[in-house]
XYZ file of N, CA and C in Angstrom:
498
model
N 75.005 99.526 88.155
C 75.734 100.769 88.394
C 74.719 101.891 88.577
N 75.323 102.799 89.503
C 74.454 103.482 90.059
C 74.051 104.674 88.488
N 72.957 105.937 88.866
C 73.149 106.798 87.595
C 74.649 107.647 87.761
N 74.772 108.199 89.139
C 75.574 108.877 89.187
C 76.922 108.220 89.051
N 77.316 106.831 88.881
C 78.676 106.270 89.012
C 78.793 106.145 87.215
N 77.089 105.841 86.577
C 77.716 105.842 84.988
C 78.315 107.181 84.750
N 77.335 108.765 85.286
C 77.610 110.233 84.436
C 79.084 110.607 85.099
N 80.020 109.782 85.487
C 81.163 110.294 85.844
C 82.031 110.548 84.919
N 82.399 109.704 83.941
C 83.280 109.757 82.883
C 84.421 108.807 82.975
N 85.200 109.109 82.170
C 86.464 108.040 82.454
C 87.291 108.039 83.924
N 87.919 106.888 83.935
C 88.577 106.334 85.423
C 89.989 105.879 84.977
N 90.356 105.898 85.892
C 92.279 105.341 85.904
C 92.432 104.716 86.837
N 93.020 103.351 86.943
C 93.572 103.537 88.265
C 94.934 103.836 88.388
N 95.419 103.721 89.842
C 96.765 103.606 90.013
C 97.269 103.952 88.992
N 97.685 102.813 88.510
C 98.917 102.618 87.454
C 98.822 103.442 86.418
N 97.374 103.599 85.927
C 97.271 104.602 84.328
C 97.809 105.830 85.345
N 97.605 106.773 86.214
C 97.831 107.807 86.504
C 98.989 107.556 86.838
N 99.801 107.073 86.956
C 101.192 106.837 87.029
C 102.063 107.105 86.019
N 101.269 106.127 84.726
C 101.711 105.999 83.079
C 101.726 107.690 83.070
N 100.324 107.982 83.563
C 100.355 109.413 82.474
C 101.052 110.488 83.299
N 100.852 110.604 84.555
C 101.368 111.815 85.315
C 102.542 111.520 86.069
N 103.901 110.633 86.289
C 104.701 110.144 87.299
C 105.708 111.188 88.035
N 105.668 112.612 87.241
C 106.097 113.166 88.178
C 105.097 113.419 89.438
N 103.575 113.635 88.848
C 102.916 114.190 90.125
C 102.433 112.527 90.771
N 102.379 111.973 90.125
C 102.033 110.345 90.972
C 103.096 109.778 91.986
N 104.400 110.149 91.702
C 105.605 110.096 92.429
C 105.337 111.212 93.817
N 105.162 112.084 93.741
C 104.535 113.287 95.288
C 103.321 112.819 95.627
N 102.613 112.065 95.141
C 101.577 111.957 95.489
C 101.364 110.694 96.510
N 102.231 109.508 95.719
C 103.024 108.324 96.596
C 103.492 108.507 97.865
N 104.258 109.686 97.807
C 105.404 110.013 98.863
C 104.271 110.231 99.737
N 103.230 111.344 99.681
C 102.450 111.941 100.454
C 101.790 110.941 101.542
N 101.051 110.304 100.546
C 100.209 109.255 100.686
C 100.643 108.103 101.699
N 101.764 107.651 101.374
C 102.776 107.123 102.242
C 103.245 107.483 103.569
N 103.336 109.100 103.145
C 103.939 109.182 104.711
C 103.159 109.716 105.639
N 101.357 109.822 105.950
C 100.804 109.738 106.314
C 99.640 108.584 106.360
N 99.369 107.765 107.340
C 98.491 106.872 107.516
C 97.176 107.419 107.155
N 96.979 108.054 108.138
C 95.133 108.626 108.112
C 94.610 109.991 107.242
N 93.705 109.571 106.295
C 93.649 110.369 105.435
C 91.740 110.847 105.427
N 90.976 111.335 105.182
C 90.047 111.835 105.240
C 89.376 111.576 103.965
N 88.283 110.828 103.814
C 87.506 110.400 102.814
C 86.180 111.307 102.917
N 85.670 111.302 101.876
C 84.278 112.423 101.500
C 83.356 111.239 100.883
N 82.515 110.706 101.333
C 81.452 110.095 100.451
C 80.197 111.106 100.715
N 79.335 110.380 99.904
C 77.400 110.748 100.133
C 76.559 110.279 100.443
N 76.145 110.902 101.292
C 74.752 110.293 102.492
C 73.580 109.837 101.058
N 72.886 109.228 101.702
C 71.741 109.412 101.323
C 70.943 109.916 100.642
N 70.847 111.475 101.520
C 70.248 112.541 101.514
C 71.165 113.610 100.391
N 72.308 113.173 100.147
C 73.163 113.647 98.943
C 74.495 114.912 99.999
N 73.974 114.631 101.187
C 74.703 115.390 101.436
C 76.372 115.040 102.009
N 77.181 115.795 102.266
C 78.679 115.086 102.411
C 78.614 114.344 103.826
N 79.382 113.399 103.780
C 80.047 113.080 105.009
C 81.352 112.494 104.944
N 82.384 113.065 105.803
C 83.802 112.605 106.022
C 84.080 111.825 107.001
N 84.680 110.681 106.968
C 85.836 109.568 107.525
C 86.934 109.393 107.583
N 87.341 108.714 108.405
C 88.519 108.474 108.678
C 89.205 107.731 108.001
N 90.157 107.506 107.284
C 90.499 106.249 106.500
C 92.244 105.989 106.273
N 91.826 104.382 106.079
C 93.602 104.420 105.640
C 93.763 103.703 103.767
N 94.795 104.024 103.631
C 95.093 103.229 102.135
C 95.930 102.386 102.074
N 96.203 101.764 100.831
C 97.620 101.028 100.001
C 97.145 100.842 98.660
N 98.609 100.638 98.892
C 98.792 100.485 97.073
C 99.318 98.848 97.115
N 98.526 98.558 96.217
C 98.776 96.589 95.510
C 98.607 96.352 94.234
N 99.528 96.150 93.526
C 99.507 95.663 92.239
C 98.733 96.409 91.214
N 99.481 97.996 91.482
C 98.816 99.102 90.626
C 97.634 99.575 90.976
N 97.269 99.604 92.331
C 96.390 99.537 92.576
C 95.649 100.612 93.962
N 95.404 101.484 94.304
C 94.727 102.212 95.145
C 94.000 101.275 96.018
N 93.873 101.220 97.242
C 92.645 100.404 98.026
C 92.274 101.208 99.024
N 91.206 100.886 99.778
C 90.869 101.454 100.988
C 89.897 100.296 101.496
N 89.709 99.946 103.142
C 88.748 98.806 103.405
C 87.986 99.699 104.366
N 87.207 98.922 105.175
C 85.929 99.017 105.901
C 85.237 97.712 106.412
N 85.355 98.676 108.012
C 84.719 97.618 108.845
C 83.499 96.936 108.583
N 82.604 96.104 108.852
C 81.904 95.505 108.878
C 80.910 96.425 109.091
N 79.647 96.985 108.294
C 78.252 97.710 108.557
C 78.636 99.109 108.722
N 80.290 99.685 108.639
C 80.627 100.869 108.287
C 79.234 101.911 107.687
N 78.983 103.301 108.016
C 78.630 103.859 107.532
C 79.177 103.961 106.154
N 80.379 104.357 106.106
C 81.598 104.857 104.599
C 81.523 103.744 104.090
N 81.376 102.553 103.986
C 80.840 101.508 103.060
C 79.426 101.437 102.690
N 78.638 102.002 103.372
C 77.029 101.901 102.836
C 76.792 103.076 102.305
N 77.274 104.268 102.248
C 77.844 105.405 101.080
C 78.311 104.901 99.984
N 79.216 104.390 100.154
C 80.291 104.139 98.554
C 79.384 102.989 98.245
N 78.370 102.001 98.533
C 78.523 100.841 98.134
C 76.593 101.311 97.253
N 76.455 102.353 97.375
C 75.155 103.047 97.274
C 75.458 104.331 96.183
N 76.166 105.007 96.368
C 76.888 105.692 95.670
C 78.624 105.621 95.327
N 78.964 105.255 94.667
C 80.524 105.279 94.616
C 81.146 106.784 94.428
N 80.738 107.516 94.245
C 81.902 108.804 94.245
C 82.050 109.274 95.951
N 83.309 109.432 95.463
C 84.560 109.708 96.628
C 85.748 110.724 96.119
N 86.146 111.248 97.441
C 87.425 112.027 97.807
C 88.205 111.572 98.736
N 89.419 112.143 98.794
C 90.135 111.764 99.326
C 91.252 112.681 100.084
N 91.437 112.988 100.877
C 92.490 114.453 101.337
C 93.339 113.962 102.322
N 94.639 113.804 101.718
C 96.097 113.971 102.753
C 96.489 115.448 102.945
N 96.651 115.310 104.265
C 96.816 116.539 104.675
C 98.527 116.180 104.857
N 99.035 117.367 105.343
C 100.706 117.366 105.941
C 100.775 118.147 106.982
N 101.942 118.349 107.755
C 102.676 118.758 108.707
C 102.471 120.176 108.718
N 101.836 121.040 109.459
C 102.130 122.839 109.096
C 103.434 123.166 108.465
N 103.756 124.048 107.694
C 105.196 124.093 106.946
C 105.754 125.242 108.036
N 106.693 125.814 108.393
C 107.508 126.890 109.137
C 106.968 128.216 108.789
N 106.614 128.550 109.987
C 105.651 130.021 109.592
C 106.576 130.889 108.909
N 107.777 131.027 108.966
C 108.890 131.554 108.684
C 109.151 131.155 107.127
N 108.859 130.424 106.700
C 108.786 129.296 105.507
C 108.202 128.498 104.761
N 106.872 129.281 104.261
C 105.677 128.725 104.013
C 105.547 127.924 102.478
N 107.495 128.274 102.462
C 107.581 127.564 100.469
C 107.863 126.066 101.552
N 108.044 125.488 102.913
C 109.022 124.346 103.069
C 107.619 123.612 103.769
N 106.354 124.452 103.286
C 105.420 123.085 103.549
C 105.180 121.926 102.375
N 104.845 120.933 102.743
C 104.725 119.516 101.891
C 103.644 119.989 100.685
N 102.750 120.269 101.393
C 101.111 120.237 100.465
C 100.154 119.509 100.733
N 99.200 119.554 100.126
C 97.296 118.960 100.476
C 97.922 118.202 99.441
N 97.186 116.905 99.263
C 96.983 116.472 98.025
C 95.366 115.695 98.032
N 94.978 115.749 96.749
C 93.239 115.545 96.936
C 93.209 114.911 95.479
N 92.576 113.679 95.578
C 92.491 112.619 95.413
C 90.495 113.007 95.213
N 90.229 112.093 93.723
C 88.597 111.701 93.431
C 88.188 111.488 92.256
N 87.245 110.592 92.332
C 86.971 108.930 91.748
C 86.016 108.308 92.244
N 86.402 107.279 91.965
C 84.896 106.508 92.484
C 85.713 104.808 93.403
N 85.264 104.421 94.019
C 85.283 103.015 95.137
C 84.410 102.202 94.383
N 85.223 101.046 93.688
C 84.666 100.104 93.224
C 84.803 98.879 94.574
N 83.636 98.244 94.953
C 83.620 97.345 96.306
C 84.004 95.896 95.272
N 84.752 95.450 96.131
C 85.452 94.101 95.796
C 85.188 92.953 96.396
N 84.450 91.959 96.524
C 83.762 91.180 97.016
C 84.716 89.621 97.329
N 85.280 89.792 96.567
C 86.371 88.146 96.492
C 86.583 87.863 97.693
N 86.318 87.033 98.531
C 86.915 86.273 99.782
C 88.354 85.990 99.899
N 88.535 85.504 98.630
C 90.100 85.277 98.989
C 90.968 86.938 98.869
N 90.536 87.788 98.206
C 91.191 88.832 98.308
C 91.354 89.693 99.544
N 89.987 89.394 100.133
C 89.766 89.688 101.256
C 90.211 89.536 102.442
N 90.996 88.005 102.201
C 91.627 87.768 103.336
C 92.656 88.269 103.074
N 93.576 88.337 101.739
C 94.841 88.805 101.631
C 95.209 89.624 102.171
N 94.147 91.080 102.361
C 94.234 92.281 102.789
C 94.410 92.134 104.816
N 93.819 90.891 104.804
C 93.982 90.794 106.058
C 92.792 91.769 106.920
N 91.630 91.046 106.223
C 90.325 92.110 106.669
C 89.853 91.009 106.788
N 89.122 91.014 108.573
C 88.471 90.096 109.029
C 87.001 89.802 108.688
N 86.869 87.824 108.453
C 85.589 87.936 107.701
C 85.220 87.978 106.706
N 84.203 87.707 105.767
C 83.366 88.055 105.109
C 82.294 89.222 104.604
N 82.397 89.952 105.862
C 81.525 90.902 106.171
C 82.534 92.363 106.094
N 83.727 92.309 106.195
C 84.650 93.455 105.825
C 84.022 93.774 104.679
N 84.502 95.405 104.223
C 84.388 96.103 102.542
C 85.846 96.175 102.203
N 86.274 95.889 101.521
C 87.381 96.247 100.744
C 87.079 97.433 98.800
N 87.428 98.064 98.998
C 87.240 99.276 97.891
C 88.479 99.542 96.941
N 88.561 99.343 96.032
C 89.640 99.603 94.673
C 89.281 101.275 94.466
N 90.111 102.177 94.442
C 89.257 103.418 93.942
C 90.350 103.423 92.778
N 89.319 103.851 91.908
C 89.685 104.351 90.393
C 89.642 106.080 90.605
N 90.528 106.365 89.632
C 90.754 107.525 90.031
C 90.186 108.685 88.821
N 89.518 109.636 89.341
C 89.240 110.536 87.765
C 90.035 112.083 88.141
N 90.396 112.594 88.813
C 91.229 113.872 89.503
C 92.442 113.480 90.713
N 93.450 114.452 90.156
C 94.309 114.695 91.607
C 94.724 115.839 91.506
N 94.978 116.649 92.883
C 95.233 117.940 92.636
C 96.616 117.662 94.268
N 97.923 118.563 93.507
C 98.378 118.537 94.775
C 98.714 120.442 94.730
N 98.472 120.824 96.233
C 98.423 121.942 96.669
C 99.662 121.960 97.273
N 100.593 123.606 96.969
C 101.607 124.123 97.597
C 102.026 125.480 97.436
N 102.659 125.708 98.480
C 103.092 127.034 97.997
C 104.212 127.095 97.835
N 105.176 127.851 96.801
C 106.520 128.164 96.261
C 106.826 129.881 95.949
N 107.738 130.049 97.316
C 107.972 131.461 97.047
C 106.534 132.195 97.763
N 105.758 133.232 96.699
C 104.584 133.824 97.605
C 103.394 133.319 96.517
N 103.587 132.352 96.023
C 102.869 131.665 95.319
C 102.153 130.720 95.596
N 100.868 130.580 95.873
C 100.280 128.902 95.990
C 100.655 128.085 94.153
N 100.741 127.145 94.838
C 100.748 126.442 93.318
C 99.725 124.976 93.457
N 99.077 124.437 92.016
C 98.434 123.432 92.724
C 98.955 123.040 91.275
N 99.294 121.357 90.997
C 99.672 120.765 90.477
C 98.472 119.862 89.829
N 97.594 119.787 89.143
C 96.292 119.239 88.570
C 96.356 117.985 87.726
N 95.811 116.659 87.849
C 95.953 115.685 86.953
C 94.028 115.614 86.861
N 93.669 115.122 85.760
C 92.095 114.775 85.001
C 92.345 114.315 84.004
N 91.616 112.749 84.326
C 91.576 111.881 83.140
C 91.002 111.798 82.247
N 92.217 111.995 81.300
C 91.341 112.707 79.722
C 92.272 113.969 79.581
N 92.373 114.587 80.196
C 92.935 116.007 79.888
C 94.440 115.976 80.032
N 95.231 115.401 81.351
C 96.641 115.130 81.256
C 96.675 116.626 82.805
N 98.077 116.529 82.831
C 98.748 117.353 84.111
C 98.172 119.105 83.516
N 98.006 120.002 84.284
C 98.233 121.224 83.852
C 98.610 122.151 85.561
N 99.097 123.152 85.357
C 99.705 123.667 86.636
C 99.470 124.901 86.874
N 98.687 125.424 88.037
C 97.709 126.521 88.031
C 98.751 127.044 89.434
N 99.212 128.412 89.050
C 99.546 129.473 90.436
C 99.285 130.892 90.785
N 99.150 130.857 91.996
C 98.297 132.136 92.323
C 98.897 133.290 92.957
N 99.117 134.307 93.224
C 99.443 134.759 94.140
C 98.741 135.167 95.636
């Protein structure tokens, strides 16, 4: 394990953030769901960011994300594991800026999963595919209500707390 994947702190996956937060794990599902392509944040090298393209699912309590074969975003995570994650939504009605969905942002770390047979399950061609479990240590979902942003906060260890701004 890398230094920076031990000084992270505790992890959840899926399911514990479910146990502990299910109202916000329930919006977060929905979100997650009803957009395919979501935007991942790993770290170069050089420590600096780089974003991808990515898709998810959920299996057996479980967060995933894969990767092609010699992927950049697999030789990030598989070098460093901390990661983000950002579903975006639909612009909300300029007229109606309480009837947008929200950001939701997702981060943790990509544990790489090596099993062949799991591998095929996922239906990732090869041997040479990445398949990634992310454990989760933050979720934040962003919205606005009324003339309020509101962001809805989960951190493992600490539990839900709910921050709004004007």
């Amino acid at each position: 394990m890398s230094v920076a994947a031990s000084m992270m702190g505790p992890m959840a996956s899926w399911n514990e953030f479910d146990e502990q937060a299910p109202e916000l794990a329930a919006v977060a599902r929905r979100l997650m769901d009803a957009y395919t392509h979501k935007v991942l944040a790993t770290l170069r090298k050089d420590g600096s960011p780089r974003v991808s393209g990515v898709e998810t699912s959920f299996r057996d309590g479980e967060l995933w994300t894969g990767s092609m074969p010699r992927a950049v975003k697999a030789a990030d995570l598989r070098r460093d594991p901390r990661m983000a994650l950002h579903v975006t939504s639909r612009d909300p009605d300029r007229d109606d800026p309480s009837s947008w969905e929200g950001d939701l942002k997702l981060a943790g770390r990509a544990v790489e999963i090596a099993d062949a047979e799991l591998l095929a399950s996922f239906g990732l061609p090869g041997t040479d595919s990445h398949l990634f479990r992310i454990e989760l240590t933050e979720v934040a979902w962003t919205r606005v209500s009324g003339d309020e942003l509101v962001i809805t906060a989960w951190r493992e260890g600490v539990g839900v707390r709910e921050f709004r701004r004007d």
